[in-house]
Coordinates of C-alpha atoms and ligand atoms in Angstrom, one line a residue:
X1 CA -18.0 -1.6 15.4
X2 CA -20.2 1.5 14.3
X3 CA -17.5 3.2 12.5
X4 CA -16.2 0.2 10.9
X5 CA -19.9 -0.1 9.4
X6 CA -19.7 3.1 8.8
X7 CA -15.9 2.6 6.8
X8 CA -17.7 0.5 4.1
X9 CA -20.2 3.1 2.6
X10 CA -17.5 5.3 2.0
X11 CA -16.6 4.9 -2.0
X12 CA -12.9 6.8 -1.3
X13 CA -11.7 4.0 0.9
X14 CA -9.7 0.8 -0.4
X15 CA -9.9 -2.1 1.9
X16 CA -8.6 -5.4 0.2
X17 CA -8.3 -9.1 1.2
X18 CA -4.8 -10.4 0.7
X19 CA -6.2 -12.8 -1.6
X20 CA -7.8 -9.9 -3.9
X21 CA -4.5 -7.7 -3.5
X22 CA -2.3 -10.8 -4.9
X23 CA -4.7 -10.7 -7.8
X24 CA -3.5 -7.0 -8.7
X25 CA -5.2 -3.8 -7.2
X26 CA -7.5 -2.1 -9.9
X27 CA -6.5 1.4 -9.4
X28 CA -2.5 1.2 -9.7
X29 CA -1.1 3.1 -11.9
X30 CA -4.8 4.5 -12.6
X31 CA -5.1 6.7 -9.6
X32 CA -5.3 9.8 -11.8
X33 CA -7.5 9.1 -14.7
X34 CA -10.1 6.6 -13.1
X35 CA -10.3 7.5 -9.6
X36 CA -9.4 11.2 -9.0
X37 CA -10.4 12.1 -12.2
X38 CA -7.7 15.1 -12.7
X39 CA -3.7 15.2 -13.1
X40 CA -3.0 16.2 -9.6
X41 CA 0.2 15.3 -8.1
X42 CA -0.4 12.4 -5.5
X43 CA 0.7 13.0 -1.8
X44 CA 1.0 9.3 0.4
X45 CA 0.5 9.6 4.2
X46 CA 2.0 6.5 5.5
X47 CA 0.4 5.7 9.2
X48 CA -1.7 8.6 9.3
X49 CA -3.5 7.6 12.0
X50 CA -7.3 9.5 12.0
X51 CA -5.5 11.3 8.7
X52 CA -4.9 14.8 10.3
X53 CA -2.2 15.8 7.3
X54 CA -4.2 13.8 4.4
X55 CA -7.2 16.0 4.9
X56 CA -5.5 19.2 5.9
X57 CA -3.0 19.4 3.4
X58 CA -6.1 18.0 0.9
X59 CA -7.8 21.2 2.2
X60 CA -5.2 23.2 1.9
X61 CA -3.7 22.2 -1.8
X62 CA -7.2 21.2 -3.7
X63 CA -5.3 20.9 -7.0
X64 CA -3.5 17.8 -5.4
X65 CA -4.8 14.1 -4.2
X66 CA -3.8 13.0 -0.6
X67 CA -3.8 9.5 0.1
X68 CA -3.7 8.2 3.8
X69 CA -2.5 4.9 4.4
X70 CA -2.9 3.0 7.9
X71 CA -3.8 -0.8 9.6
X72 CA -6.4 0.9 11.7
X73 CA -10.1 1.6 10.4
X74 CA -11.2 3.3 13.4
X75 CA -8.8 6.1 13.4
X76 CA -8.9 6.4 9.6
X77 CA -12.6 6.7 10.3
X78 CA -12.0 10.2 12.0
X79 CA -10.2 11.4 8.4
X80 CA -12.5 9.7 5.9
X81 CA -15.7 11.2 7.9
X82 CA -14.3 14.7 7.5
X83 CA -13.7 14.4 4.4
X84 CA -17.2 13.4 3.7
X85 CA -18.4 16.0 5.5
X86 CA -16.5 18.8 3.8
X87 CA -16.7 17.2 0.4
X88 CA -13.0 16.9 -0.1
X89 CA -12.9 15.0 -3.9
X90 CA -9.1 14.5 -3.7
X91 CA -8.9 12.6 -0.2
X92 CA -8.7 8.9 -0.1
X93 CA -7.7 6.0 2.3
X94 CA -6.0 2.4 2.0
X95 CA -6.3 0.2 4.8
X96 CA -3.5 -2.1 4.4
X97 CA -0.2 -3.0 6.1
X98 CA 2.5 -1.1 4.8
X99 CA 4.6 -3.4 4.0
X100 CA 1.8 -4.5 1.1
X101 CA 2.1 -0.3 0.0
X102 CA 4.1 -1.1 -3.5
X103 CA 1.2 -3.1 -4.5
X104 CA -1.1 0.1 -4.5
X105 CA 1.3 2.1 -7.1
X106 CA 2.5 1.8 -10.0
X107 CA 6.1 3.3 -10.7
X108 CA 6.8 7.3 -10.8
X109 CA 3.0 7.7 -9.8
X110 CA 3.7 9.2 -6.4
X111 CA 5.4 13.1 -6.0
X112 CA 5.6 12.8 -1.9
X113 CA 5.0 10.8 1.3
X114 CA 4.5 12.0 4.4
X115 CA 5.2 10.2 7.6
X116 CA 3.5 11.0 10.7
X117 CA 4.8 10.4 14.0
X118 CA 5.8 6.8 13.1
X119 CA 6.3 4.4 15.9
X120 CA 9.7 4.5 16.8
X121 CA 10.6 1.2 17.3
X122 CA 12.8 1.5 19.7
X123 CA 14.5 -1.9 20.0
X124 CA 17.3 -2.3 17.9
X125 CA 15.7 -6.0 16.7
X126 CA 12.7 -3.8 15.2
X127 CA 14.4 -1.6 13.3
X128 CA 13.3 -3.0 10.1
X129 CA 10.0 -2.3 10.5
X130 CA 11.0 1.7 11.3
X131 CA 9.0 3.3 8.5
X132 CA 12.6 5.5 7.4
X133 CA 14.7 1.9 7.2
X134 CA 16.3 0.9 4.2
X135 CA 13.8 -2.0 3.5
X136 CA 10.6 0.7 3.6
X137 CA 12.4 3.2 1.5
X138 CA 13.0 0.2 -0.9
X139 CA 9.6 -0.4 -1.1
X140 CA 9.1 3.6 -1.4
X141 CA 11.2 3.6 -3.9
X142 CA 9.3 1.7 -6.2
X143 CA 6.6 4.9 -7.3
X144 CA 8.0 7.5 -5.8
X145 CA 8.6 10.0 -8.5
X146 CA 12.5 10.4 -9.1
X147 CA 12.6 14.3 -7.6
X148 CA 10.1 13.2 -5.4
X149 CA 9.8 14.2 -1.8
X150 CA 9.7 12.1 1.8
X151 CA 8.6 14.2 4.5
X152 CA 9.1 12.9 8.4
X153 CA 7.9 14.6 11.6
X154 CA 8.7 12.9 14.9
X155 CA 8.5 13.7 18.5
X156 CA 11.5 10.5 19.0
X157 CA 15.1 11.7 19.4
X158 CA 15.8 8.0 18.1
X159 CA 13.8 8.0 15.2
X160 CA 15.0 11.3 14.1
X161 CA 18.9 10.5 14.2
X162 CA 18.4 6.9 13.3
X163 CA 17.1 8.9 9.8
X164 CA 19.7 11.3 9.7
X165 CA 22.0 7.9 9.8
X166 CA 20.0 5.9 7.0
X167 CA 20.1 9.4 4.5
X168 CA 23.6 9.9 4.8
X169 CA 24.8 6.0 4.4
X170 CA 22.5 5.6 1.6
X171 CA 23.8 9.0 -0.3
X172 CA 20.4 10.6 0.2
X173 CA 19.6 14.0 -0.3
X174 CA 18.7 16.0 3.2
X175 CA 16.8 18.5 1.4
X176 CA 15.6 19.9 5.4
X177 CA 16.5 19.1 9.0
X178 CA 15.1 21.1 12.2
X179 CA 15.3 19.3 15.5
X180 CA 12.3 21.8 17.3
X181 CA 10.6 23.1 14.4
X182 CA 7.9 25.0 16.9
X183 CA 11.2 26.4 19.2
X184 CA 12.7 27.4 16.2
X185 CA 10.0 29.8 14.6
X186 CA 9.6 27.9 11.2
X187 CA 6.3 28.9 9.7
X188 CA 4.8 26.2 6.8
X189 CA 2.7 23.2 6.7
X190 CA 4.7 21.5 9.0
X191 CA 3.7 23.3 11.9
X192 CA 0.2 24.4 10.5
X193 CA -0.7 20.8 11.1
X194 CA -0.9 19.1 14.2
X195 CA -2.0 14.9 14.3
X196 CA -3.1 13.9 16.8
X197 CA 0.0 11.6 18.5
X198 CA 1.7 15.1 18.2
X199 CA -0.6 17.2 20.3
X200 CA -0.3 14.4 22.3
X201 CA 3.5 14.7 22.4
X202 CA 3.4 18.7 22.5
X203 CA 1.4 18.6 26.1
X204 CA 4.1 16.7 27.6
X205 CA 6.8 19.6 25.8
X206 CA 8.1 17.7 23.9
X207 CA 10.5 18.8 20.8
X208 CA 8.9 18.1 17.6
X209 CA 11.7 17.2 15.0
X210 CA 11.4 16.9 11.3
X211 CA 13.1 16.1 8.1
X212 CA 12.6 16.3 4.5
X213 CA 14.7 14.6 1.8
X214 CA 15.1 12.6 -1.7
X215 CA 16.0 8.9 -2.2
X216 CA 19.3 8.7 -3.6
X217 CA 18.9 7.8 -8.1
X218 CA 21.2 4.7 -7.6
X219 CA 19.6 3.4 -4.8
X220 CA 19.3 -0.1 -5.0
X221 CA 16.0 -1.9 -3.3
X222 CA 15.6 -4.5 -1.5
X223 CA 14.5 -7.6 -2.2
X224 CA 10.7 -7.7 -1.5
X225 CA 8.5 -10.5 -0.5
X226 CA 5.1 -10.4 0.2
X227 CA 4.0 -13.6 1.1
X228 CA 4.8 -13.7 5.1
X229 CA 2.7 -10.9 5.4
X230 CA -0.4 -13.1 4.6
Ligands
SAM1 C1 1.8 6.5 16.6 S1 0.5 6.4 15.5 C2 0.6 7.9 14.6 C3 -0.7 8.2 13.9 C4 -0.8 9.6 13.2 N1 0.1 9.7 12.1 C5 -0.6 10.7 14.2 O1 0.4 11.3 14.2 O2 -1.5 10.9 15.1 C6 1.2 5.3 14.3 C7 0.2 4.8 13.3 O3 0.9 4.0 12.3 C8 0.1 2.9 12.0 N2 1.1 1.8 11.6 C9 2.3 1.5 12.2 N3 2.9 0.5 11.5 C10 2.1 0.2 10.4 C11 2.2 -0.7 9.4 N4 3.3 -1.5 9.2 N5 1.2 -0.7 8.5 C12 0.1 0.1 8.6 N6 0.0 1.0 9.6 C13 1.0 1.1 10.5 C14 -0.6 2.5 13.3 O4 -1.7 1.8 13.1 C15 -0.8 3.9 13.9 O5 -2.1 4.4 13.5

């Protein structure tokens, strides 16, 4: 309850009824000039949880603007707190579903998302709402900057191959694939840092798998409705 208090001093996170959203979000396509104030490229972290990668890459690459997305106040607490603490100017969060996430940007606005340790969804009746399916790139798609990046690091075997599956049926580009990215040596920001579902995942041994790759120019969306999510 305290943190959720806490949540709605912060002036870097975006909380909005349904009912406000549906009238249009202030800061879309405006990200730049009214709320981060510089021409940094934006980086999306969709389910980031307590926002491990939004403020350590933000940390890492002050010339860019991180934004982490997630359902969850209290873990996005954890982020927006450290943030706060260390000053970070180009950190911000949206608590929303992501399903509502096209609403937030306007096209070509966003140069990469990130997604961290994503539920799986195991069950093959869920895979729609697998962050990497065809209907979430679709609504990826719609400000993600044509050369832009999607970045996905998974501890599930399932997750990973059902990816691999969706980028080569939908002509993607697989710009980078490594199934044990710790086993195999690679040094980058991918293994610099750890969320927390993933230190979870490392003390049980297992393999952490990522990917990297660009939507496909002539991919065509899905259709996108908003109102069941109300
Ligand atoms: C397994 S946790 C991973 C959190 C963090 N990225 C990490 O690695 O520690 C998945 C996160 O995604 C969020 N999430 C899953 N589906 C979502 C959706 N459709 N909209 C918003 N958040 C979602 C959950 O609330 C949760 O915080």
């Amino acid at each position: 309850m305290q943190r959720f208090a806490e949540n709605l001093t912060f002036d870097n996170l975006f909380q909005y009824s349904y009912e406000d959203l549906m009238q249009g979000f202030p800061l879309k396509g405006k990200w730049h000039r009214d709320f981060f104030q510089n021409e940094g490229e934006l980086v999306v972290e969709m389910g980031c949880g307590k926002g491990e990668y939004t403020v350590g890459l933000a940390r890492k690459n002050p010339d860019k603007n991180y934004i982490g997305v997630d359902i969850k106040g209290a873990r996005m607490w954890r982020g927006l707190k450290t943030a706060h603490e260390e000053g970070l100017k180009n950190v911000a969060f949206i608590r929303t579903r992501i399903e509502l996430i096209p609403l937030f940007f306007a096209k070509n606005e966003v140069s990469q998302i990130w997604i961290t340790f994503p539920d799986p969804q195991i069950r093959a009746i869920k895979e729609k709402k697998r962050l990497t399916s065809p209907r979430f790139l679709s609504r990826y798609s719609g400000f993600l900057k044509p050369d832009g990046v999607i970045h996905l690091k998974t501890d599930a075997l399932l997750l990973y191959d059902y990816t691999m599956e969706v980028i080569e049926q939908g002509g993607h580009e697989l710009l980078y694939a490594n199934e044990d990215i710790y086993g195999s040596g690679l040094k980058s920001e991918v293994t610099a840092i750890q969320t927390f579902y993933e230190q979870k995942w490392l003390g049980y041994q297992t393999k952490i798998k990522y990917l990297k790759f660009r939507l496909n120019p002539d991919f065509v969306p899905e259709k996108l409705s908003y109102g069941k999510l109300k």
